[in-house]
Structures are given as structure tokens and as C-alpha cells.
Coordinates of C-alpha atoms and ligand atoms in Angstrom, one line a residue:
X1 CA 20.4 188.7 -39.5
X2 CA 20.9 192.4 -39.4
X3 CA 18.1 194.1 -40.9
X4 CA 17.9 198.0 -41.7
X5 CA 14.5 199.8 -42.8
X6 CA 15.5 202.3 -45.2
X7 CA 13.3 205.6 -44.1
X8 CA 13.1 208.3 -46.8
X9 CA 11.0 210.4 -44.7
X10 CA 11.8 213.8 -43.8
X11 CA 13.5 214.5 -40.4
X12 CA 10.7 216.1 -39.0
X13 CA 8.4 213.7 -39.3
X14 CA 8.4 210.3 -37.3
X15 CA 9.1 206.6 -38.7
X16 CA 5.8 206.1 -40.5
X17 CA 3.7 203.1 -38.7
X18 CA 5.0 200.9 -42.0
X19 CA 8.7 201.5 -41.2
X20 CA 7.8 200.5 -37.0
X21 CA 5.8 197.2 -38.1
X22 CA 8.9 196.0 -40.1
X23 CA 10.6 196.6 -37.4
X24 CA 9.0 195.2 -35.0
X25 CA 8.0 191.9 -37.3
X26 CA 12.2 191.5 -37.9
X27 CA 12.6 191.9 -34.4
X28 CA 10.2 189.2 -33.3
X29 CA 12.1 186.3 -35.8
X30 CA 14.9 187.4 -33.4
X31 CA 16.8 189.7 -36.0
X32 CA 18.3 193.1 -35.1
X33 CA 16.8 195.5 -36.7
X34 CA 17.0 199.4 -37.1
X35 CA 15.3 202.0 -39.1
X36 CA 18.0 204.3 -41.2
X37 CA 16.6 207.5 -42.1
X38 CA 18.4 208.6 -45.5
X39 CA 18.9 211.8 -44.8
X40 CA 21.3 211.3 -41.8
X41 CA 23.3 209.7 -44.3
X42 CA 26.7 210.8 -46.0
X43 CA 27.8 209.0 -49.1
X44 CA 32.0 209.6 -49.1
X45 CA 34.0 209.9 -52.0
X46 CA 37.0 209.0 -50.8
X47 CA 39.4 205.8 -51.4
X48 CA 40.6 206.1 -47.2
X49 CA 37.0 205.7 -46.1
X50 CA 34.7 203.7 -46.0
X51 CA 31.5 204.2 -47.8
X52 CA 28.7 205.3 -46.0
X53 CA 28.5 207.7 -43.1
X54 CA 25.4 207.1 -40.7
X55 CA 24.9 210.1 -38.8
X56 CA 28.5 211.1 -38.6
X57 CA 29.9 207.8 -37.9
X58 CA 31.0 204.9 -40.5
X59 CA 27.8 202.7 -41.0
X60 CA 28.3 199.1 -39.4
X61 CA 27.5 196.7 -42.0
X62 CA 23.9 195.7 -42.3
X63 CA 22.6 191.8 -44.0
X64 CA 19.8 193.0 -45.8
X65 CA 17.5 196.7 -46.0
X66 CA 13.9 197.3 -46.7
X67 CA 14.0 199.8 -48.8
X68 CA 11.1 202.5 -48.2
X69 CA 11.4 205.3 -50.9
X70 CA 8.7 207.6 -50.6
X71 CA 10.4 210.4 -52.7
X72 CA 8.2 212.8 -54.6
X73 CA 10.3 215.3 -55.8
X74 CA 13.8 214.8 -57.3
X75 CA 13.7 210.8 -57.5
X76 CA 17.1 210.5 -59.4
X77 CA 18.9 212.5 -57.1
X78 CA 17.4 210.9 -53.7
X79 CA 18.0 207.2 -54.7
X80 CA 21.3 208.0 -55.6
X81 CA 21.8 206.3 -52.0
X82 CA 20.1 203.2 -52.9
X83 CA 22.5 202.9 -55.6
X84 CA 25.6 203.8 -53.6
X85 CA 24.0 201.0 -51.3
X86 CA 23.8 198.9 -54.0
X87 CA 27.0 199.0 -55.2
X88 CA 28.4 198.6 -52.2
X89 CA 27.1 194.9 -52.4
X90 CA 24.0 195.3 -49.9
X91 CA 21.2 193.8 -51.2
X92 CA 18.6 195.6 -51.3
X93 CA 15.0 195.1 -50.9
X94 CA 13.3 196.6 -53.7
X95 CA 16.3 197.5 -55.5
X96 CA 17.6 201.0 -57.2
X97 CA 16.4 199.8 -60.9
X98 CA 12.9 198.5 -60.1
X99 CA 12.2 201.7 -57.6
X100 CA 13.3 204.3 -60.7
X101 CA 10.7 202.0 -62.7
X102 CA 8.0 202.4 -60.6
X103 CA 8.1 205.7 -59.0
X104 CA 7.8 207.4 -62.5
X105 CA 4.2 206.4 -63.7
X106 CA 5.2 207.4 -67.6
X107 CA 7.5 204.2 -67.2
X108 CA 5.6 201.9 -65.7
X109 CA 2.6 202.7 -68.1
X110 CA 5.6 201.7 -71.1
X111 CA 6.9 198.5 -69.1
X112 CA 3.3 197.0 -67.9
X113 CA 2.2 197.8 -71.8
X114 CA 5.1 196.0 -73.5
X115 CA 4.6 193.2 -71.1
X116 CA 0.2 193.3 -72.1
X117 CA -1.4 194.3 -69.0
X118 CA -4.1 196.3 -69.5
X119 CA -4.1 199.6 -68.8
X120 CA -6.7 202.3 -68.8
X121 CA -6.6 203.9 -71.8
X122 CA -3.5 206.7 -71.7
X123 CA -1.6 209.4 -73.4
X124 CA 1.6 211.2 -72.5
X125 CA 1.7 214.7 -73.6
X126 CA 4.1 217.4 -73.3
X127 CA 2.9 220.2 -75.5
X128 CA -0.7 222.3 -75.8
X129 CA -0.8 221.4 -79.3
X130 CA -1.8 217.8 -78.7
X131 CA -4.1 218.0 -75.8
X132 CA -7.2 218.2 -77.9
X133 CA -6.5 214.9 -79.6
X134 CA -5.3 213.2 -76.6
X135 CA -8.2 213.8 -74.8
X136 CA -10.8 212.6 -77.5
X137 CA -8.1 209.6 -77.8
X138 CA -8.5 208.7 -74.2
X139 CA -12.6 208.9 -74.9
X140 CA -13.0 212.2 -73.8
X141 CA -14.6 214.0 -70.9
X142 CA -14.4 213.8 -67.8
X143 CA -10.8 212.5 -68.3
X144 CA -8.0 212.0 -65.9
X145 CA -4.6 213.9 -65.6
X146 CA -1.4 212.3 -64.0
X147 CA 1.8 213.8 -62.9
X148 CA 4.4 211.3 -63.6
X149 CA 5.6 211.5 -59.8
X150 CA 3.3 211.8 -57.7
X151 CA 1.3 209.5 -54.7
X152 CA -0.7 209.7 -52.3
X153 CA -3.5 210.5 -54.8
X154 CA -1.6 214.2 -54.7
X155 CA -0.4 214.5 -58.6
X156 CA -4.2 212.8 -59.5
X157 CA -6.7 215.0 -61.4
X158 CA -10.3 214.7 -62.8
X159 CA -11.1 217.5 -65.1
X160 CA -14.4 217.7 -66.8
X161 CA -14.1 220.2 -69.6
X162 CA -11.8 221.3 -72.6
X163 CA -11.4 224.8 -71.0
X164 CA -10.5 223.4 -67.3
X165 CA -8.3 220.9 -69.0
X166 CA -6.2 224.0 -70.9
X167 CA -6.2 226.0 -67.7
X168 CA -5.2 223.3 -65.3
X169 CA -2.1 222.2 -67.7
X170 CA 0.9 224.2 -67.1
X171 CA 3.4 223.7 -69.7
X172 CA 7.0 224.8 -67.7
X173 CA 6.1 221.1 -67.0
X174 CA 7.6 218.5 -69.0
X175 CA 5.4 215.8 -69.0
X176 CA 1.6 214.9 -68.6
X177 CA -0.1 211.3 -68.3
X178 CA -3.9 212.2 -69.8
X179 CA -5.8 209.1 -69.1
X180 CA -9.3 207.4 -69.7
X181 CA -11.5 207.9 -67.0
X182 CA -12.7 204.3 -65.1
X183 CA -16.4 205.5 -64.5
X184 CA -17.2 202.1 -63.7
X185 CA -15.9 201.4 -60.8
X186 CA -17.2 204.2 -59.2
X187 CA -14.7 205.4 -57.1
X188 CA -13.5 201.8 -55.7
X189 CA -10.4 200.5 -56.5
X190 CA -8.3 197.3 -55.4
X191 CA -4.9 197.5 -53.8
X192 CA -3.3 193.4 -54.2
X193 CA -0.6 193.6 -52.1
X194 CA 2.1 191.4 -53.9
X195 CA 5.4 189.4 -52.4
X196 CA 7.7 186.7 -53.5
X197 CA 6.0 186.2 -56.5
X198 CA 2.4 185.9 -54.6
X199 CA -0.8 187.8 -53.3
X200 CA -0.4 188.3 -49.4
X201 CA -3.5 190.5 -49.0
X202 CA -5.7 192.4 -50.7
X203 CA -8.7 194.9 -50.2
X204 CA -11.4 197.0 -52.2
X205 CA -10.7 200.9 -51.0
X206 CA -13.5 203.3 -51.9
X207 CA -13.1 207.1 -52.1
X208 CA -14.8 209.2 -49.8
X209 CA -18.0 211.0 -50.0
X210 CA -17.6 214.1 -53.4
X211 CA -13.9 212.6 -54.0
X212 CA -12.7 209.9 -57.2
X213 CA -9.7 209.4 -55.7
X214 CA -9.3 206.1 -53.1
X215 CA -6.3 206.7 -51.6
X216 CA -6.5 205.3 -47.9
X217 CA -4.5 208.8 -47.2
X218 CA -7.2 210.9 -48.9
X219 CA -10.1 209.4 -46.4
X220 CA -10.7 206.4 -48.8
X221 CA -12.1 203.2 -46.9
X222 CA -10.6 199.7 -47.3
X223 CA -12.0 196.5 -46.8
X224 CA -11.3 192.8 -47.4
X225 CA -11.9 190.9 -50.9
X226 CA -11.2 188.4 -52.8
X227 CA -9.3 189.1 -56.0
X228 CA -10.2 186.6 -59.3
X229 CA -8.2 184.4 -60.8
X230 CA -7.2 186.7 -63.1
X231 CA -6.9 189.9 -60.8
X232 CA -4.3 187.9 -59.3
X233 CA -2.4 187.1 -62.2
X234 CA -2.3 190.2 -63.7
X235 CA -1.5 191.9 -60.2
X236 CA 1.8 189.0 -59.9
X237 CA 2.8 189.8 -63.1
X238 CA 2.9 193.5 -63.2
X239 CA 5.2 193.2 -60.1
X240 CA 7.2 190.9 -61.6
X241 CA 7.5 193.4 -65.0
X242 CA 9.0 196.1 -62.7
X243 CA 11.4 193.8 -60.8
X244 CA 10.1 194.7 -57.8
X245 CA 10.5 192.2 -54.6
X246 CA 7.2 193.6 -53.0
X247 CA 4.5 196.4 -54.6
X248 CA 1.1 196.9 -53.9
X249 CA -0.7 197.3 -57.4
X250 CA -3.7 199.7 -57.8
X251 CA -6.5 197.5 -60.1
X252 CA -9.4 199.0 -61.0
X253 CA -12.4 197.0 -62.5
X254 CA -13.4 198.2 -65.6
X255 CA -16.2 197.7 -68.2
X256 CA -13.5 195.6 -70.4
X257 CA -11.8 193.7 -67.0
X258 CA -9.3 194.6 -64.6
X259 CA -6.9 197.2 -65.9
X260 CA -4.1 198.3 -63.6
X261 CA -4.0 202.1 -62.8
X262 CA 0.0 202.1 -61.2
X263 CA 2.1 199.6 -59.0
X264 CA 3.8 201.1 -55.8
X265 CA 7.2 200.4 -54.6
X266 CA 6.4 201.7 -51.4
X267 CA 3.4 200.9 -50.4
X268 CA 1.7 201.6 -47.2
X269 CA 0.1 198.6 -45.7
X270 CA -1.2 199.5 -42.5
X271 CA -4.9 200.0 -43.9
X272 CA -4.7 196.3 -45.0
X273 CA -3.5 194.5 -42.5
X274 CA -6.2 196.2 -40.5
X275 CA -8.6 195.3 -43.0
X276 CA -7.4 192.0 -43.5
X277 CA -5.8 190.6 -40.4
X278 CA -2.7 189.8 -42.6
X279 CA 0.8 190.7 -41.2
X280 CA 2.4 192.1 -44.7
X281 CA 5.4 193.5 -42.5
X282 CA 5.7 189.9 -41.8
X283 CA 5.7 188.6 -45.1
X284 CA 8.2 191.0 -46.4
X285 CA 10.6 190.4 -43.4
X286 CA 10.3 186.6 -44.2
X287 CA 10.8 187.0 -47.9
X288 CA 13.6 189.8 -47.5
X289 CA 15.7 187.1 -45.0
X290 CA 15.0 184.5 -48.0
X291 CA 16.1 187.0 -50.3
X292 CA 19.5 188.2 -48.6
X293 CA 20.6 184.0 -47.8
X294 CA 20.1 182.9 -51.2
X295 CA 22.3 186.4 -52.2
X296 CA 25.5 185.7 -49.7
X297 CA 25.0 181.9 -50.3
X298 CA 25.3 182.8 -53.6
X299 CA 28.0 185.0 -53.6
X300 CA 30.0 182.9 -51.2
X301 CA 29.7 179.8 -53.6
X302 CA 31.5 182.0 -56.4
X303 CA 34.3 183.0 -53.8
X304 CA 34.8 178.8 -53.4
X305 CA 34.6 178.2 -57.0
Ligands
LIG1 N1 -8.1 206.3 -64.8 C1 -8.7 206.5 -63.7 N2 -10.1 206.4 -63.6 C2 -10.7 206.6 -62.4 N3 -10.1 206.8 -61.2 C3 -8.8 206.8 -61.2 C4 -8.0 206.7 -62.4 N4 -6.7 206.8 -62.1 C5 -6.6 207.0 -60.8 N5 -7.9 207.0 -60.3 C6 -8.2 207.2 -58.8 O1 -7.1 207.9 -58.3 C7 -6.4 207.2 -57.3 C8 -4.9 207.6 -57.4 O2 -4.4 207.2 -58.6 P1 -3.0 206.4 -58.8 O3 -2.7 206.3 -60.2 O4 -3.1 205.2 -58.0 O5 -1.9 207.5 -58.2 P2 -1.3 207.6 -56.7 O6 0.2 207.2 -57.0 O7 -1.4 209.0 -56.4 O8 -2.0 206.7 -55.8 C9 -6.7 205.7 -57.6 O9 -6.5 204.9 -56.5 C10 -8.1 205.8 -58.1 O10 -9.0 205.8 -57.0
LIG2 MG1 -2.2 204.7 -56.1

């Protein structure tokens, strides 16, 4: 098969470690494979051409592509090529829909609620008015303050105080995800790294010394663990709720039980297969090859019909 890694980096930085693991994993099932960086794309408009342009000449047609989206800013308009992609009968590995659901965190909070996984307490605000109220709703100080978009931990905020709360907001901003603070867990979290339908590793990050935050890029440490029974469940499921193929949900234990903080659609994994010996590039190269047969097996059995 012909395999493309879907790079959303910026030029000037290199193919991240993730996008070279896929790679190499799709390379070593003896498939080609190549890492596409998005921006080097053209998308033409034009009933003569063909669709895509891949640094200034036609793109040769690929089997499958691992999408990587790590967009922060303007998400509509950057997947607008996972779309084009899509419609241009690629399949796609996670697709446009289940990407726009996950990389805005007021939308997965709605989806994962309406399909009952528990949460951490939250509240979306968008004017000063409210914040009082929302903050005494989510049990009040310290409490936690989300940017819808944001990763990385960046977009992540503990604020301790009603007067650091009102200075920190800045309304030219539309929206704000105020949430219960998870004291319990004391700065550990789990990331349950989900594909096909099933837990292929998992690990139990904890934040660096005088930081809440256990993002692996903010100095956090991961190590090997054993999700329960229903860790894993509720980690399967909220993938499944967003449509994604693969996602790495964030699950933090709680005083209640497990409540899940956000689910990734593009989700490093480098930390845990160092952590855990597991090859995730691996699984998701296996799974996207499973993915892209039953799709032109599929399609060509409509054709014969
Ligand atoms: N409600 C919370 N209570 C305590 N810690 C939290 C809470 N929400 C997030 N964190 C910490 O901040 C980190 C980043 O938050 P997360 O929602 O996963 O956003 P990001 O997309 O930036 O990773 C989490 O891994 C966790 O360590
Ligand atoms: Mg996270």
C-alpha cells in the first residue's frame, strides 16, 4: 500500500519523531510510505486539474494517510485540506469530522457528556457577568481555565483567586472552558492510548516539580500502568463518541472515579512507547492498512453491484 503521513507542522520545523516512527513502522510491513507536509500543498479549483498540488506538482495518488493535525490556531481553515482530501475519496485516518470534534475542547466536553462519560465538573462562559457563578458552580477555588483550542498543556490555567480569575480572562475572546479543579490526583494523570476500538498502551504522566500540568511536553514524567476495567471502557468509548480511528484520552482519577479531562486526535506517543515498550506507530499502521482494504473492498463491491 501507499501510505502518506499527513504533517501539519510548520516548515521550519522537522517531521516530529511521531510522523518518522509511522514512517518507518509502514515502511518495515513493506509499504511505501512518505510524510506530506500540508503546507507544501495547493488545493486547485479548477475542472482541467487535478486536485491536489504537492509541492508544485500534481500529487500521485496515495492508499491511505495518517492524518497528524496539530493545528492550534485557525482549525477550520487548516483542515480545510483534510476535507478536500476527503472528498476526493482518500480515506483518511482520523477523518475531517472526528478531528473538528476533538480539537475544540467545548465540543468534545458536549459530545463525551451526551454520550455519559464523566467529566470534571465544567462551564463554558463567554461574558464577565457569569464568571462568579461559574466558578462557585465548578466548586470554586483554585479552579481551572481552558482555551477551547489549545495543547500541549499551552491554553491550561490554574487560577486561585476571584481577582486573578477577572484579570487573567480577557473578554475580545469568545469562549472560556472554567472547570473543576482534580486536586486529587495530584498532578498525575493517565494518557490510554486507544486504536481499533482497543487500549494499545497506557501510562501514568506526573507534572513536574511547582507545575499541575502533566504534559510530557511541559517536563511531565510518564510511566507504565495498568488501567481498570473501567478506565478502559470509559477511555474506548470516548474514542469511539468522537469517531476517531486512534486518540490518546487524558483520564484523570478523581475522588468520584475516572473522569476524562480531553481526548487527542493527535497524540504524541513517543513518551509511551518509551515507557511502555509498545510500538503505537505500529498499531496504527496495522489498523490504518485494515482500515483503507475494508474501504476500496468496499467501494469496489458497489462498482460490481
Ligand atoms: N480539571 C483539571 N484538574 C486538574 N488538572 C487538570 C485539569 N484539567 C487539566 N489538568 C492538567 O492539565 C493538563 C493539560 O490539560 P488538557 O485538558 O489535557 O489540555 P491539553 O490539550 O493542553 O493537554 C492535564 O494533562 C492535567 O495534568
Ligand atoms: Mg492533554
Amino acid at each position: 500500500m501507499k501510505i502518506g503521513i499527513l504533517s501539519f507542522r510548520s516548515l521550519n520545523r522537522q517531521a516530529s519523531e511521531e510522523e518518522i516512527e509511522l514512517k518507518k513502522q509502514a515502511k518495515a510491513r513493506g509499504h511505501i510510505a512518505r510524510i506530506f507536509r500540508a503546507a507544501k500543498f495547493q488545493l486547485v479549483y479548477d475542472r482541467e486539474s487535478p486536485w491536489f498540488f504537492y509541492n508544485g506538482k500534481p500529487l500521485k495518488k496515495y492508499d491511505v494517510m495518517i492524518t497528524r493535525p496539530a493545528v492550534v490556531r485557525d482549525v477550520d481553515l487548516s483542515i480545510a485540506l483534510i476535507e478536500q482530501l476527503e472528498m476526493a475519496g482518500i480515506p483518511l485516518f482520523n477523518n475531517y469530522h472526528s478531528i473538528l470534534k476533538a480539537k475544540n475542547k467545548i465540543k468534545t466536553t458536549q459530545i463525551l457528556d451526551h454520550y455519559g462519560i464523566p467529566l470534571p465538573k465544567t462551564v463554558v462562559i463567554h461574558r464577565p457577568e457569569d464568571v462568579a457563578q461559574a466558578a462557585k458552580m465548578v466548586g470554586g477555588f483554585p479552579v481551572i481555565v481552558k482555551n477551547p483550542f489549545g495543547s500541549f498543556g499551552n491554553g491550561v490555567t490554574i487560577i486561585e483567586s476571584m481577582r486573578a480569575l477577572n484579570s487573567f480572562l480577557v473578554w475580545d475572546k469568545p469562549l472560556y472552558l472554567l472547570q473543576e479543579y482534580v486536586k486529587y490526583s495530584k498532578g498525575k494523570d493517565m494518557r490510554v492510548f486507544v486504536v481499533n476500538g482497543k487500549v494499545v498502551g497506557s501510562m501514568m504522566r506526573s507534572a513536574k516539580k511547582g507545575e499541575f500540568r502533566s504534559n510530557i511536553e511541559l517536563g511531565g514524567i510518564g510511566a507504565p500502568i495498568e488501567p481498570t476495567p473501567e478506565e478502559i471502557a470509559i477511555a474506548i468509548r470516548s474514542v469511539q463518541a468522537l469517531d476517531l480511528h486512534y486518540g490518546g484520552v487524558d483520564i484523570m482519577r478523581s475522588k468520584t472515579g475516572p473522569v476524562v479531562l480531553e481526548v487527542n486526535s493527535n497524540p504524541g506517543f513517543k513518551a509511551l512507547e518509551t515507557a511502555t515498550g509498545v510500538s503505537v506507530a505500529g498499531a496504527i499502521v496495522d489498523y490504518a492498512v485494515e482500515f483503507a482494504e475494508r474501504h476500496y473492498s468496499y467501494v469496489s463491491q458497489k462498482i460490481e453491484e
